[in-house]
PDB file of C-alpha atoms in Angstrom:
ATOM      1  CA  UNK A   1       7.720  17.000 -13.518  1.00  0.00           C
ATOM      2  CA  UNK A   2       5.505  16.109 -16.399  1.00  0.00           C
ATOM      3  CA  UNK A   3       4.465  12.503 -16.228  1.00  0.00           C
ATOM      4  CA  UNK A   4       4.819  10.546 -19.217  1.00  0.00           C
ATOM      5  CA  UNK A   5       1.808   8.702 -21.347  1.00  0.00           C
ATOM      6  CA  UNK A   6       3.975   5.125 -21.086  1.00  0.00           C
ATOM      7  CA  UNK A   7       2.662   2.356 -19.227  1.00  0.00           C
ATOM      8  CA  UNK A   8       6.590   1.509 -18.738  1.00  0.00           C
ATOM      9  CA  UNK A   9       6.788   4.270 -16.038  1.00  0.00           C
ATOM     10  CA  UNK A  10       3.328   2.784 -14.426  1.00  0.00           C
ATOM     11  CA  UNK A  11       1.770   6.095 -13.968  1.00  0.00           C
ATOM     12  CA  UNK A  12       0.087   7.386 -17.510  1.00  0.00           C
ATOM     13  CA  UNK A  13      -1.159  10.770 -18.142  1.00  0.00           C
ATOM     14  CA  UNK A  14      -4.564  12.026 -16.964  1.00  0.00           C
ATOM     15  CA  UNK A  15      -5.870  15.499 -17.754  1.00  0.00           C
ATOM     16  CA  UNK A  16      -8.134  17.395 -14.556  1.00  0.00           C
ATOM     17  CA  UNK A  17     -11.902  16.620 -15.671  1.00  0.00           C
ATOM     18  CA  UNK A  18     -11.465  13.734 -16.962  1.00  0.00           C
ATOM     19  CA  UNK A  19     -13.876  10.493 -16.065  1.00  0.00           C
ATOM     20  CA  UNK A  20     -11.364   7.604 -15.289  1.00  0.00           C
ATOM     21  CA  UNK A  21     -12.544   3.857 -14.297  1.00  0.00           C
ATOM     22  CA  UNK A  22     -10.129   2.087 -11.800  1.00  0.00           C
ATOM     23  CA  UNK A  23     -10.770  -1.778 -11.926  1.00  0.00           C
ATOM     24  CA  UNK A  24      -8.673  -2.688  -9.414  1.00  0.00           C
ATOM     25  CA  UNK A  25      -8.146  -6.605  -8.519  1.00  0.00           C
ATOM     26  CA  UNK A  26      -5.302  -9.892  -9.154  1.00  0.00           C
ATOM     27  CA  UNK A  27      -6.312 -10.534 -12.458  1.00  0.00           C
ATOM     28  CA  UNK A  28      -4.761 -13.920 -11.838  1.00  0.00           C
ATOM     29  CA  UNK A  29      -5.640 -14.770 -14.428  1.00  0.00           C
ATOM     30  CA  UNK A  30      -7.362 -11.842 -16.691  1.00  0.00           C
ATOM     31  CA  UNK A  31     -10.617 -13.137 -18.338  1.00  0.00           C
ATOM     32  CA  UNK A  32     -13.109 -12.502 -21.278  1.00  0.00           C
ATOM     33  CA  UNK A  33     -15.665 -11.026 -18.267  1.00  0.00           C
ATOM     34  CA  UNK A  34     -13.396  -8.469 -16.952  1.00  0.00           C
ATOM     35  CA  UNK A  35     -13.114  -7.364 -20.975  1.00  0.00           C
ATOM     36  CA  UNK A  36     -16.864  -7.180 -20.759  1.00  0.00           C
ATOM     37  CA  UNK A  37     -17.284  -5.485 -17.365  1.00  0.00           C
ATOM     38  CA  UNK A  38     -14.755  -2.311 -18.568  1.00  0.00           C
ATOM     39  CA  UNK A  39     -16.203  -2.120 -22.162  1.00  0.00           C
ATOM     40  CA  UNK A  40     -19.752  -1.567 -20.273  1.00  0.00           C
ATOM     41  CA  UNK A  41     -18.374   0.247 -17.842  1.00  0.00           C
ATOM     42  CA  UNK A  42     -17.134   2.638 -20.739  1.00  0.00           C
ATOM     43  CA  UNK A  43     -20.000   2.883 -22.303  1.00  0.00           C
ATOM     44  CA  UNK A  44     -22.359   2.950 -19.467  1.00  0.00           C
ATOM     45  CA  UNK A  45     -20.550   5.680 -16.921  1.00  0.00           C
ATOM     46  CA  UNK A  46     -19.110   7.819 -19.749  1.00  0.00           C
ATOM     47  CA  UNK A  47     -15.953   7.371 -18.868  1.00  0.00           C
ATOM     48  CA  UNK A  48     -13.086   9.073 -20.935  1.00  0.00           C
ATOM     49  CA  UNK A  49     -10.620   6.214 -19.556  1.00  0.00           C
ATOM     50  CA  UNK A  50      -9.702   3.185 -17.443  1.00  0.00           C
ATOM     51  CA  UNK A  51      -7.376   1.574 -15.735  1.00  0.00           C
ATOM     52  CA  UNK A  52      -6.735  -1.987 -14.884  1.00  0.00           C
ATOM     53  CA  UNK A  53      -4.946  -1.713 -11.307  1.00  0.00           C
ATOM     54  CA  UNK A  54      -3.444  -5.176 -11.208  1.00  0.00           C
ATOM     55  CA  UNK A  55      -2.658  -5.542  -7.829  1.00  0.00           C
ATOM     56  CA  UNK A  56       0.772  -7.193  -5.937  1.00  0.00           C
ATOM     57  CA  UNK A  57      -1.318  -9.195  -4.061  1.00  0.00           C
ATOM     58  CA  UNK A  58      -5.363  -9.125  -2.240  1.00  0.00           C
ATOM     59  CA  UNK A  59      -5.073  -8.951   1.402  1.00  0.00           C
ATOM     60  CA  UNK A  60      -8.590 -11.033   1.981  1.00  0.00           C
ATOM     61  CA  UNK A  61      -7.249 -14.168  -0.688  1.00  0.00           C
ATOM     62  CA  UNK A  62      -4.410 -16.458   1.679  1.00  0.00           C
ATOM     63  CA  UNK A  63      -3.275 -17.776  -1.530  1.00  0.00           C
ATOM     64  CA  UNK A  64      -0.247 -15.971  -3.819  1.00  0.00           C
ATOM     65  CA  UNK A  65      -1.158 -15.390  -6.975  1.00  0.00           C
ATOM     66  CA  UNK A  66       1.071 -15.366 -10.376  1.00  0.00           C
ATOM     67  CA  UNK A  67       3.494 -13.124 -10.271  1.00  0.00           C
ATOM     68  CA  UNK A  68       3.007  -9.356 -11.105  1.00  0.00           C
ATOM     69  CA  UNK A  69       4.647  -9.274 -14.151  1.00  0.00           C
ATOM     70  CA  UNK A  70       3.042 -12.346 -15.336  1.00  0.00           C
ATOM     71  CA  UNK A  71      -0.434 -11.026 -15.025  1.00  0.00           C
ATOM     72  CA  UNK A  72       0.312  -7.603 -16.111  1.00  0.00           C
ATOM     73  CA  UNK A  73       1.443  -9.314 -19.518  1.00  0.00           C
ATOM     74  CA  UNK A  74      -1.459 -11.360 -19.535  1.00  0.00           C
ATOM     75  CA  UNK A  75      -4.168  -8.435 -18.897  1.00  0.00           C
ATOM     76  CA  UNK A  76      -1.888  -6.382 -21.288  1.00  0.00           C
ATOM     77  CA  UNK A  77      -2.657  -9.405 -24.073  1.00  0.00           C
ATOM     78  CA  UNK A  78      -6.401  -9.987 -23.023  1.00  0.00           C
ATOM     79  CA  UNK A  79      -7.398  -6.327 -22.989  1.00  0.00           C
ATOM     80  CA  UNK A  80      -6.550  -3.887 -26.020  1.00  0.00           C
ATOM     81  CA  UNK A  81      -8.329  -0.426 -26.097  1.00  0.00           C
ATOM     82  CA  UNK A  82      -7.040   2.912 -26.715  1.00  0.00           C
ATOM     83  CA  UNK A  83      -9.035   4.109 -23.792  1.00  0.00           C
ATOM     84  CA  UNK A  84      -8.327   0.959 -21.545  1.00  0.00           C
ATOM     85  CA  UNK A  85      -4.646   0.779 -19.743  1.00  0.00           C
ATOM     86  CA  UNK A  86      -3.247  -1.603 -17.488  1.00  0.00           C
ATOM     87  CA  UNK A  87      -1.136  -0.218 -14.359  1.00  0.00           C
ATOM     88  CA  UNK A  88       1.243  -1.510 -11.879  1.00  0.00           C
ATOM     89  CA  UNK A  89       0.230   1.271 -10.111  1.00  0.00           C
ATOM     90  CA  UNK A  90      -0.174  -0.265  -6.532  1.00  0.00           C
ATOM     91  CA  UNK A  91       2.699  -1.863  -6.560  1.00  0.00           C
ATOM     92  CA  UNK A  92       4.714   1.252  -7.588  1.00  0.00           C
ATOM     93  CA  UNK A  93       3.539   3.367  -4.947  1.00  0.00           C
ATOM     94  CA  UNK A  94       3.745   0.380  -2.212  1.00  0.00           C
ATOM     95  CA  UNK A  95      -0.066   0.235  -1.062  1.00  0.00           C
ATOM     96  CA  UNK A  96      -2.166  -2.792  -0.310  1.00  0.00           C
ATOM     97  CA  UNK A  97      -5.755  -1.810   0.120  1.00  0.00           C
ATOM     98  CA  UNK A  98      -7.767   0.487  -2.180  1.00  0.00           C
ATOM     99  CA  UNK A  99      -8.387   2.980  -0.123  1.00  0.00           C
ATOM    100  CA  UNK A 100      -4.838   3.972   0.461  1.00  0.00           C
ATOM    101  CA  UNK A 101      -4.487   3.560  -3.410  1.00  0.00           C
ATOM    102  CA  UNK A 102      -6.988   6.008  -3.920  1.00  0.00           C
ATOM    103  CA  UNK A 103      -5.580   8.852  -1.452  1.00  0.00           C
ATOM    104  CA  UNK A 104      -2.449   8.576  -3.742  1.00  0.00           C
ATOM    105  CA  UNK A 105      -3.866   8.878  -6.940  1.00  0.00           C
ATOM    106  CA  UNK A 106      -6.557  11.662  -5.999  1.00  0.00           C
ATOM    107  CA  UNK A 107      -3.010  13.680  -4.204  1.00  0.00           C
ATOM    108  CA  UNK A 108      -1.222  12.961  -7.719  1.00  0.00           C
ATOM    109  CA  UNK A 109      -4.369  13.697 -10.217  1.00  0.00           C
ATOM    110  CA  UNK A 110      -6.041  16.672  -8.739  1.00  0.00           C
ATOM    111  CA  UNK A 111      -9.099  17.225 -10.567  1.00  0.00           C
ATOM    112  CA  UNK A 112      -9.055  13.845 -12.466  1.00  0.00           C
ATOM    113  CA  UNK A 113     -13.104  12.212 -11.535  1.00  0.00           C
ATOM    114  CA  UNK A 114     -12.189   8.702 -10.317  1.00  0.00           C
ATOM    115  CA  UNK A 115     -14.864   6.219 -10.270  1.00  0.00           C
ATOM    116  CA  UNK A 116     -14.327   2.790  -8.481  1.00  0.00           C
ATOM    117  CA  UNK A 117     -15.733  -0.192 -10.238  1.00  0.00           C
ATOM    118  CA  UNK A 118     -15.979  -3.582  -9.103  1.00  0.00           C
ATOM    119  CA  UNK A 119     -18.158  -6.375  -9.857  1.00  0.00           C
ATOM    120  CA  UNK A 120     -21.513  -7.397  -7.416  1.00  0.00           C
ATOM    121  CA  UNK A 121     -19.323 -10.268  -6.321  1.00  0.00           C
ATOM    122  CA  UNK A 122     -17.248  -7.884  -4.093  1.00  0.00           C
ATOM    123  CA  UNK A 123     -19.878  -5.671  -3.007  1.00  0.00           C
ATOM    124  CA  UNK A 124     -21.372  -8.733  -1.276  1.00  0.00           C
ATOM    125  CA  UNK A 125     -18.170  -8.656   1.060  1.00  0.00           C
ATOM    126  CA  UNK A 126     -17.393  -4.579   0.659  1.00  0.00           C
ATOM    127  CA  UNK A 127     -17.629  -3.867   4.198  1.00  0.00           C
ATOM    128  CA  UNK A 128     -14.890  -6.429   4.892  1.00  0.00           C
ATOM    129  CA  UNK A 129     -12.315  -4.224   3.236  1.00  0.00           C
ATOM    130  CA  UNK A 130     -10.020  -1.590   5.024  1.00  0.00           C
ATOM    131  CA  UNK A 131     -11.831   2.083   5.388  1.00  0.00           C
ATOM    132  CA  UNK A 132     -14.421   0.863   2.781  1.00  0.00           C
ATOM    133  CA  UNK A 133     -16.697   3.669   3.927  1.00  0.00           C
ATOM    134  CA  UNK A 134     -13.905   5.844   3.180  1.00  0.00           C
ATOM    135  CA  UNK A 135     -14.199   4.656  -0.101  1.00  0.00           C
ATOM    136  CA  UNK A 136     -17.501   5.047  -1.213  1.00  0.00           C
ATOM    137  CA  UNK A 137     -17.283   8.501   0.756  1.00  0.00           C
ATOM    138  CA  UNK A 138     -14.832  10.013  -0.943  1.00  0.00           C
ATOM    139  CA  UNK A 139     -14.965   8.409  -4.696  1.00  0.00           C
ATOM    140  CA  UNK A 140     -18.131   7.472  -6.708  1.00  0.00           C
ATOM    141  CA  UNK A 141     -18.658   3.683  -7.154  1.00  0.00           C
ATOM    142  CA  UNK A 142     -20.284   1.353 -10.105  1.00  0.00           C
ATOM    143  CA  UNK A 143     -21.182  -1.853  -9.699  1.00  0.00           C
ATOM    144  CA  UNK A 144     -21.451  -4.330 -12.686  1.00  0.00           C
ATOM    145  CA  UNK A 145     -23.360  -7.222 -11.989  1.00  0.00           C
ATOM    146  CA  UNK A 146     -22.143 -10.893 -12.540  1.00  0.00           C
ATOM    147  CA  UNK A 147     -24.388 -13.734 -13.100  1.00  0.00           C
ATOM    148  CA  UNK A 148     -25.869 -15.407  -9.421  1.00  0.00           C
ATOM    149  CA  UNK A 149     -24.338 -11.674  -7.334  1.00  0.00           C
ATOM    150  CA  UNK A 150     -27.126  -9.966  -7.849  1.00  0.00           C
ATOM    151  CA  UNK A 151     -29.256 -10.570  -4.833  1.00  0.00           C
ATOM    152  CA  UNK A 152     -26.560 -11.145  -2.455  1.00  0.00           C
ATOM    153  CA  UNK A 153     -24.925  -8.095  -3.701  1.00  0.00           C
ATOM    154  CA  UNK A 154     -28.428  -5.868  -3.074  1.00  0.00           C
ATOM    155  CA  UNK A 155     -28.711  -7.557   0.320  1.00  0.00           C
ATOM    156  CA  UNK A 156     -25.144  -6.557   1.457  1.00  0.00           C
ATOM    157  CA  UNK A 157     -24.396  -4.406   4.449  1.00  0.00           C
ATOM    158  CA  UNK A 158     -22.714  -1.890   2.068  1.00  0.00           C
ATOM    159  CA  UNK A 159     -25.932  -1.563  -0.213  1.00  0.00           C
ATOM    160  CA  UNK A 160     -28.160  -1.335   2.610  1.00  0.00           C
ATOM    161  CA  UNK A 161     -26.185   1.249   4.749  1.00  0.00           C
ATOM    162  CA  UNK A 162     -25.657   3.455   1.703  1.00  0.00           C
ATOM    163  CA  UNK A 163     -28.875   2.527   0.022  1.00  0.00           C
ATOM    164  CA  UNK A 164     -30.261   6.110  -0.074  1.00  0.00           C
ATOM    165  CA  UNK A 165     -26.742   7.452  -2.200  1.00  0.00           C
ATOM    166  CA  UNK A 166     -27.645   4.953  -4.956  1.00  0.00           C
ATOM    167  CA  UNK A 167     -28.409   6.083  -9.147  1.00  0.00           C
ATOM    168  CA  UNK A 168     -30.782   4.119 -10.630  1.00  0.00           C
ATOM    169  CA  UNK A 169     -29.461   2.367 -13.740  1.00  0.00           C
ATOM    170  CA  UNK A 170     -30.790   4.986 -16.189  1.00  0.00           C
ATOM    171  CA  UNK A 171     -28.639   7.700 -14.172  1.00  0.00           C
ATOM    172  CA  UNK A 172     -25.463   5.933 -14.709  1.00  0.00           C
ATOM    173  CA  UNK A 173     -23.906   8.052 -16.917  1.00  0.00           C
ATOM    174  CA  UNK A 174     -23.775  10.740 -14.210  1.00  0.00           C
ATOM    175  CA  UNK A 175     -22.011   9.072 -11.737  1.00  0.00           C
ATOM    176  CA  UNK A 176     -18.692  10.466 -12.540  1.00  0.00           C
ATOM    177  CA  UNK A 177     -19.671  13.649 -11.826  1.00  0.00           C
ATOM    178  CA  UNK A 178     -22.211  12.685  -8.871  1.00  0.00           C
ATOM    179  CA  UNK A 179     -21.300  14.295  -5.435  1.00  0.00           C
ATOM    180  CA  UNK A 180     -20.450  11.100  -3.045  1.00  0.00           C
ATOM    181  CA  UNK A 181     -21.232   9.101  -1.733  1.00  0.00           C
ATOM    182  CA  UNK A 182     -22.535   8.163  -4.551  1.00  0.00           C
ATOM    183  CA  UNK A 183     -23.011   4.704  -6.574  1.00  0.00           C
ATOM    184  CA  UNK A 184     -24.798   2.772  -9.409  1.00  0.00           C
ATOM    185  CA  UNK A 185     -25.360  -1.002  -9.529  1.00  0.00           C
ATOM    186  CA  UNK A 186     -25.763  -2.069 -13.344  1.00  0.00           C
ATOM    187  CA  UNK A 187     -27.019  -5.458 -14.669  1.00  0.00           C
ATOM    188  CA  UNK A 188     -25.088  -6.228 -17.837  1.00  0.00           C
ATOM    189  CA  UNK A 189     -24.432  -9.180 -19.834  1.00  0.00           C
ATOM    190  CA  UNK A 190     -21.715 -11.194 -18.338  1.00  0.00           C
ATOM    191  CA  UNK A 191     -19.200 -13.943 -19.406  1.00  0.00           C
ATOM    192  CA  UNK A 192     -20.228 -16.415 -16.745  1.00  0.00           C
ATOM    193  CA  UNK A 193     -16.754 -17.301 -15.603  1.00  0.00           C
ATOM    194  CA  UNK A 194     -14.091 -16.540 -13.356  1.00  0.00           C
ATOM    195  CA  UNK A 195     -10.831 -16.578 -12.262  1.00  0.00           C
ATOM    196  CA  UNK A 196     -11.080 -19.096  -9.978  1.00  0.00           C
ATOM    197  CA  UNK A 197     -12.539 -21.758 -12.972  1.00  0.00           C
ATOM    198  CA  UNK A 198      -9.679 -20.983 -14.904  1.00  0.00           C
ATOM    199  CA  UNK A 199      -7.476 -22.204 -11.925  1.00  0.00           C
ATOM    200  CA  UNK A 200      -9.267 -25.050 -11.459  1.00  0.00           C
ATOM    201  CA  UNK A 201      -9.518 -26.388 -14.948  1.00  0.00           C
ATOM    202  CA  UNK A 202      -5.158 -25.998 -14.984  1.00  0.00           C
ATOM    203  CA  UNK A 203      -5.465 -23.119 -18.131  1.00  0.00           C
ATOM    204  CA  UNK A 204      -3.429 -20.834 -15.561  1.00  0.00           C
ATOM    205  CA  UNK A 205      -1.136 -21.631 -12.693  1.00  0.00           C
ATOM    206  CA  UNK A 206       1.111 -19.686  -9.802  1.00  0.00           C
ATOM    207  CA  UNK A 207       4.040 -20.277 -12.116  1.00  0.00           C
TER     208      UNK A 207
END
């Protein structure tokens, strides 16, 4: 069955060969620096397209965020780009960590070249996620700095066990078609703010 282009359906259309950016995470809420990070991202990994994975929940946060459809809206209004989508993928297929996401959509896009991208933030903590070796094993990974990550995020465990697999900046733009493990940690300009500071300053609540 032909799957259709329409974010209503929550799977779009993605040709084999193409480069496609998954920037998974709660988006609760969706911010001016996750606009930067995918624009760069773009640009930097020649990527054909992305996808925001807004995600039902994150197993390592004890706190419920907004609800799904909320944030999808929100992301939906914050980021517009004909090459940037946002997907209720995860919570379509019924997964909960990334690397189950990813068996699912490498089974349903055969031939499509994923690339993970996250900010430095979470590769501080990588190795705390579910089969994160897995991961970085089976799909290339960019890393976008954020202002203050960058040391702790060079330091990690992840960085250090894999540090031999990693493209220097100036390679970046062939990590989608690198042979993994393979990753790239950027340092871009950032919006220095988060999620979290919109929370606290009451711009965005649960409900």
């Amino acid at each position: 069955m032909r799957i259709k282009r329409s974010m209503t359906c929550g799977f779009p259309y993605l040709r084999p060969g193409m480069r496609v950016g998954l920037l998974g995470g709660s988006f609760d809420p969706p911010h001016r620096g996750h606009v930067q990070i995918s624009l760069a991202a773009l640009r930097r990994f020649n990527l054909d397209r992305m996808l925001w994975l807004v995600s039902p929940g994150n197993p390592l946060k004890s706190r419920a965020p907004a609800t799904l459809e909320r944030r999808v809206a929100a992301a939906r209004e914050m980021m517009q780009h004909p090459r940037i989508e946002i997907s209720d993928i995860e919570a379509r297929l019924g997964t909960r960590y990334t690397a189950e996401t990813l068996r699912h959509l490498r089974a349903r896009y055969p031939g499509v070249r994923f690339v993970w991208l996250m900010g430095a933030d979470n590769l501080t903590h990588f190795h705390r996620w579910k089969d994160w070796r897995e991961i970085l094993e089976t799909v290339p990974v960019g890393v976008l700095a954020r202002p203050g990550d960058r040391i702790s995020a060079r330091l990690s465990p992840a960085a250090k066990i894999y540090g031999q697999y990693r493209l220097k900046s100036s390679q970046s733009h062939l990590l989608a078609g690198a042979e993994t493990p393979a990753w790239c940690f950027l340092n871009v300009p950032m919006v220095d703010t988060s999620s979290t500071e919109i929370r606290a300053r009451g711009d965005w609540s649960a409900t």
